[in-house]
Amino acid sequence: TAASTVIIVYYLIWLSISGINVCYFDTLFPTSFSLQAFVDIFRREHIGRYFVNTMILAAGSALVVPIIVIPAAWFLSTLKKERANAMVGSIHTLGTMGGMHSLIPLFSVFLTLGLINSRFGLILIYVVHAIPFSLVNMKNFFEGYSKELREPAVLEGATTFQYVRWVLVPLARPIIKTSMLMAFLGAWNGFNAPLVLLTEESMYPVSLKLYTFVGSIASGSPQWNLFAAASIVNVIIITLIGGRRLSKDPTEQKKPTY
């Protein structure tokens, strides 16, 4: 896995600094060196604007997920296990129905609701896709603590909201952060939904901007050097945002200090 990843990243770097605009590798190292592709994506293509669009979608999705999942997971953790598992299984089944085949009907629904070219509509899609993974983790975590901590909290006079807010949520902080990160990365890498639901280029995320360099009809002739340069910038940003957190155990808790 590491070798395949390194090879892909190496050839992206090769393309971005080679100074040529073709997807062709004839030497181990490029015969020329140029950073003009990086200059062009920022000065001419204004790639920063598309990264901002992507950040809005990803951050919005990450923030909405815990607002929905935490109360839902708490509710499921209070039910009998068989009933809770049946409900979670139903949610997962509904989640598998999404895909390319659902985009055209979804476009018709969004057109009726006025959500075409809407960031809210895209965030809604990404949140729905992130809910099954987050809900299972959060429910299982709450089930491990809900019974043994609930009775002392009730004896102290805590309401259900206070118990969830001040007891369970702090304990579940690593799970919440992991769920938010997975929702963030899912929205950051999203391609099919914005491809269908966005018609204004000014609202494109970086995934669609990369597509216009080499894949769309509007690209005219492929611009592989710009594609590679923008991809390298994208990889760097994703690594800085998610690499450190993904390398940790999501259930890891800080040790208390005395």
PDB file of C-alpha atoms in Angstrom, residues 80-200:
ATOM      1  CA  LYS A  80     -33.310  -2.798  23.885  1.00  0.00           C
ATOM      2  CA  LYS A  81     -30.282  -4.023  21.988  1.00  0.00           C
ATOM      3  CA  GLU A  82     -32.262  -6.042  19.439  1.00  0.00           C
ATOM      4  CA  ARG A  83     -34.480  -3.092  18.557  1.00  0.00           C
ATOM      5  CA  ALA A  84     -31.559  -0.661  18.409  1.00  0.00           C
ATOM      6  CA  ASN A  85     -29.563  -2.994  16.140  1.00  0.00           C
ATOM      7  CA  ALA A  86     -32.579  -3.394  13.849  1.00  0.00           C
ATOM      8  CA  MET A  87     -32.906   0.394  13.521  1.00  0.00           C
ATOM      9  CA  VAL A  88     -29.179   0.820  12.843  1.00  0.00           C
ATOM     10  CA  GLY A  89     -29.327  -1.970  10.269  1.00  0.00           C
ATOM     11  CA  SER A  90     -32.195  -0.201   8.530  1.00  0.00           C
ATOM     12  CA  ILE A  91     -30.192   3.020   8.419  1.00  0.00           C
ATOM     13  CA  HIS A  92     -27.227   1.189   6.890  1.00  0.00           C
ATOM     14  CA  THR A  93     -29.512  -0.452   4.319  1.00  0.00           C
ATOM     15  CA  LEU A  94     -30.893   2.932   3.302  1.00  0.00           C
ATOM     16  CA  GLY A  95     -27.327   4.242   3.095  1.00  0.00           C
ATOM     17  CA  THR A  96     -26.370   1.593   0.554  1.00  0.00           C
ATOM     18  CA  MET A  97     -29.141   2.788  -1.778  1.00  0.00           C
ATOM     19  CA  GLY A  98     -27.249   5.997  -2.506  1.00  0.00           C
ATOM     20  CA  GLY A  99     -24.899   6.136  -5.471  1.00  0.00           C
ATOM     21  CA  MET A 100     -24.688   7.146  -9.101  1.00  0.00           C
ATOM     22  CA  HIS A 101     -28.114   5.684  -9.852  1.00  0.00           C
ATOM     23  CA  SER A 102     -29.732   7.984  -7.278  1.00  0.00           C
ATOM     24  CA  LEU A 103     -28.226  11.259  -8.534  1.00  0.00           C
ATOM     25  CA  ILE A 104     -30.749  11.886 -11.323  1.00  0.00           C
ATOM     26  CA  PRO A 105     -33.821  11.439  -9.073  1.00  0.00           C
ATOM     27  CA  LEU A 106     -31.978  13.491  -6.449  1.00  0.00           C
ATOM     28  CA  PHE A 107     -31.399  16.237  -9.012  1.00  0.00           C
ATOM     29  CA  SER A 108     -35.153  16.359  -9.690  1.00  0.00           C
ATOM     30  CA  VAL A 109     -35.928  16.601  -5.971  1.00  0.00           C
ATOM     31  CA  PHE A 110     -33.316  19.303  -5.403  1.00  0.00           C
ATOM     32  CA  LEU A 111     -34.566  21.220  -8.437  1.00  0.00           C
ATOM     33  CA  THR A 112     -38.061  21.250  -6.949  1.00  0.00           C
ATOM     34  CA  LEU A 113     -36.716  22.382  -3.566  1.00  0.00           C
ATOM     35  CA  GLY A 114     -34.493  25.064  -5.103  1.00  0.00           C
ATOM     36  CA  LEU A 115     -31.288  23.423  -3.870  1.00  0.00           C
ATOM     37  CA  ILE A 116     -29.402  23.366  -7.176  1.00  0.00           C
ATOM     38  CA  ASN A 117     -26.173  25.380  -6.803  1.00  0.00           C
ATOM     39  CA  SER A 118     -26.673  25.257  -3.045  1.00  0.00           C
ATOM     40  CA  ARG A 119     -23.962  24.511  -0.524  1.00  0.00           C
ATOM     41  CA  PHE A 120     -26.645  23.525   1.973  1.00  0.00           C
ATOM     42  CA  GLY A 121     -27.883  20.805  -0.376  1.00  0.00           C
ATOM     43  CA  LEU A 122     -24.396  19.333  -0.799  1.00  0.00           C
ATOM     44  CA  ILE A 123     -23.732  19.450   2.934  1.00  0.00           C
ATOM     45  CA  LEU A 124     -27.015  17.624   3.483  1.00  0.00           C
ATOM     46  CA  ILE A 125     -25.912  14.832   1.130  1.00  0.00           C
ATOM     47  CA  TYR A 126     -22.507  14.474   2.780  1.00  0.00           C
ATOM     48  CA  VAL A 127     -24.056  14.405   6.257  1.00  0.00           C
ATOM     49  CA  VAL A 128     -26.480  11.647   5.252  1.00  0.00           C
ATOM     50  CA  HIS A 129     -23.557   9.587   3.937  1.00  0.00           C
ATOM     51  CA  ALA A 130     -21.564  10.115   7.151  1.00  0.00           C
ATOM     52  CA  ILE A 131     -24.366   9.269   9.591  1.00  0.00           C
ATOM     53  CA  PRO A 132     -24.265   5.396   9.458  1.00  0.00           C
ATOM     54  CA  PHE A 133     -20.561   5.124  10.364  1.00  0.00           C
ATOM     55  CA  SER A 134     -20.801   7.769  13.077  1.00  0.00           C
ATOM     56  CA  LEU A 135     -24.032   6.419  14.528  1.00  0.00           C
ATOM     57  CA  VAL A 136     -22.721   2.882  15.010  1.00  0.00           C
ATOM     58  CA  ASN A 137     -19.565   4.055  16.769  1.00  0.00           C
ATOM     59  CA  MET A 138     -21.391   6.548  18.974  1.00  0.00           C
ATOM     60  CA  LYS A 139     -24.189   4.137  19.913  1.00  0.00           C
ATOM     61  CA  ASN A 140     -21.769   1.386  20.901  1.00  0.00           C
ATOM     62  CA  PHE A 141     -19.750   3.853  22.959  1.00  0.00           C
ATOM     63  CA  PHE A 142     -22.811   5.204  24.778  1.00  0.00           C
ATOM     64  CA  GLU A 143     -24.054   1.682  25.513  1.00  0.00           C
ATOM     65  CA  GLY A 144     -20.854   0.970  27.408  1.00  0.00           C
ATOM     66  CA  TYR A 145     -21.336   3.914  29.755  1.00  0.00           C
ATOM     67  CA  SER A 146     -25.026   4.758  29.838  1.00  0.00           C
ATOM     68  CA  LYS A 147     -26.148   2.286  32.529  1.00  0.00           C
ATOM     69  CA  GLU A 148     -23.253   2.508  34.950  1.00  0.00           C
ATOM     70  CA  LEU A 149     -23.127   6.314  34.931  1.00  0.00           C
ATOM     71  CA  ARG A 150     -26.823   7.104  34.526  1.00  0.00           C
ATOM     72  CA  GLU A 151     -27.908   6.181  38.072  1.00  0.00           C
ATOM     73  CA  PRO A 152     -25.297   8.330  39.896  1.00  0.00           C
ATOM     74  CA  ALA A 153     -26.183  11.253  37.631  1.00  0.00           C
ATOM     75  CA  VAL A 154     -29.898  10.870  38.439  1.00  0.00           C
ATOM     76  CA  LEU A 155     -29.132  10.729  42.161  1.00  0.00           C
ATOM     77  CA  GLU A 156     -27.247  14.017  41.790  1.00  0.00           C
ATOM     78  CA  GLY A 157     -30.305  15.572  40.178  1.00  0.00           C
ATOM     79  CA  ALA A 158     -29.027  15.726  36.589  1.00  0.00           C
ATOM     80  CA  THR A 159     -31.566  15.884  33.777  1.00  0.00           C
ATOM     81  CA  THR A 160     -31.173  13.764  30.660  1.00  0.00           C
ATOM     82  CA  PHE A 161     -29.765  16.737  28.724  1.00  0.00           C
ATOM     83  CA  GLN A 162     -27.298  17.549  31.508  1.00  0.00           C
ATOM     84  CA  TYR A 163     -26.211  13.934  31.735  1.00  0.00           C
ATOM     85  CA  VAL A 164     -25.549  13.693  27.999  1.00  0.00           C
ATOM     86  CA  ARG A 165     -23.960  17.153  27.785  1.00  0.00           C
ATOM     87  CA  TRP A 166     -21.694  17.019  30.839  1.00  0.00           C
ATOM     88  CA  VAL A 167     -20.986  13.288  31.238  1.00  0.00           C
ATOM     89  CA  LEU A 168     -21.293  11.327  27.992  1.00  0.00           C
ATOM     90  CA  VAL A 169     -20.158  13.957  25.485  1.00  0.00           C
ATOM     91  CA  PRO A 170     -16.807  14.659  27.240  1.00  0.00           C
ATOM     92  CA  LEU A 171     -16.160  10.926  27.491  1.00  0.00           C
ATOM     93  CA  ALA A 172     -17.045  10.452  23.813  1.00  0.00           C
ATOM     94  CA  ARG A 173     -14.854  13.303  22.610  1.00  0.00           C
ATOM     95  CA  PRO A 174     -12.388  11.023  20.717  1.00  0.00           C
ATOM     96  CA  ILE A 175     -15.302   9.288  18.951  1.00  0.00           C
ATOM     97  CA  ILE A 176     -16.899  12.634  18.107  1.00  0.00           C
ATOM     98  CA  LYS A 177     -13.633  13.978  16.683  1.00  0.00           C
ATOM     99  CA  THR A 178     -13.158  10.855  14.574  1.00  0.00           C
ATOM    100  CA  SER A 179     -16.719  11.059  13.239  1.00  0.00           C
ATOM    101  CA  MET A 180     -16.236  14.717  12.382  1.00  0.00           C
ATOM    102  CA  LEU A 181     -12.948  13.982  10.645  1.00  0.00           C
ATOM    103  CA  MET A 182     -14.438  11.187   8.536  1.00  0.00           C
ATOM    104  CA  ALA A 183     -17.337  13.457   7.547  1.00  0.00           C
ATOM    105  CA  PHE A 184     -14.841  16.211   6.725  1.00  0.00           C
ATOM    106  CA  LEU A 185     -12.735  13.969   4.493  1.00  0.00           C
ATOM    107  CA  GLY A 186     -15.792  12.475   2.809  1.00  0.00           C
ATOM    108  CA  ALA A 187     -17.049  15.933   1.880  1.00  0.00           C
ATOM    109  CA  TRP A 188     -13.573  17.113   0.856  1.00  0.00           C
ATOM    110  CA  ASN A 189     -13.220  14.236  -1.605  1.00  0.00           C
ATOM    111  CA  GLY A 190     -16.807  14.422  -2.850  1.00  0.00           C
ATOM    112  CA  PHE A 191     -17.144  14.443  -6.629  1.00  0.00           C
ATOM    113  CA  ASN A 192     -20.355  12.913  -8.001  1.00  0.00           C
ATOM    114  CA  ALA A 193     -22.810  15.081  -6.050  1.00  0.00           C
ATOM    115  CA  PRO A 194     -21.250  18.464  -6.961  1.00  0.00           C
ATOM    116  CA  LEU A 195     -20.745  17.277 -10.548  1.00  0.00           C
ATOM    117  CA  VAL A 196     -24.512  16.861 -10.926  1.00  0.00           C
ATOM    118  CA  LEU A 197     -25.857  19.540  -8.580  1.00  0.00           C
ATOM    119  CA  LEU A 198     -23.524  22.472  -9.344  1.00  0.00           C
ATOM    120  CA  THR A 199     -23.697  24.388 -12.605  1.00  0.00           C
ATOM    121  CA  GLU A 200     -21.795  27.529 -11.597  1.00  0.00           C
TER     122      GLU A 200
END
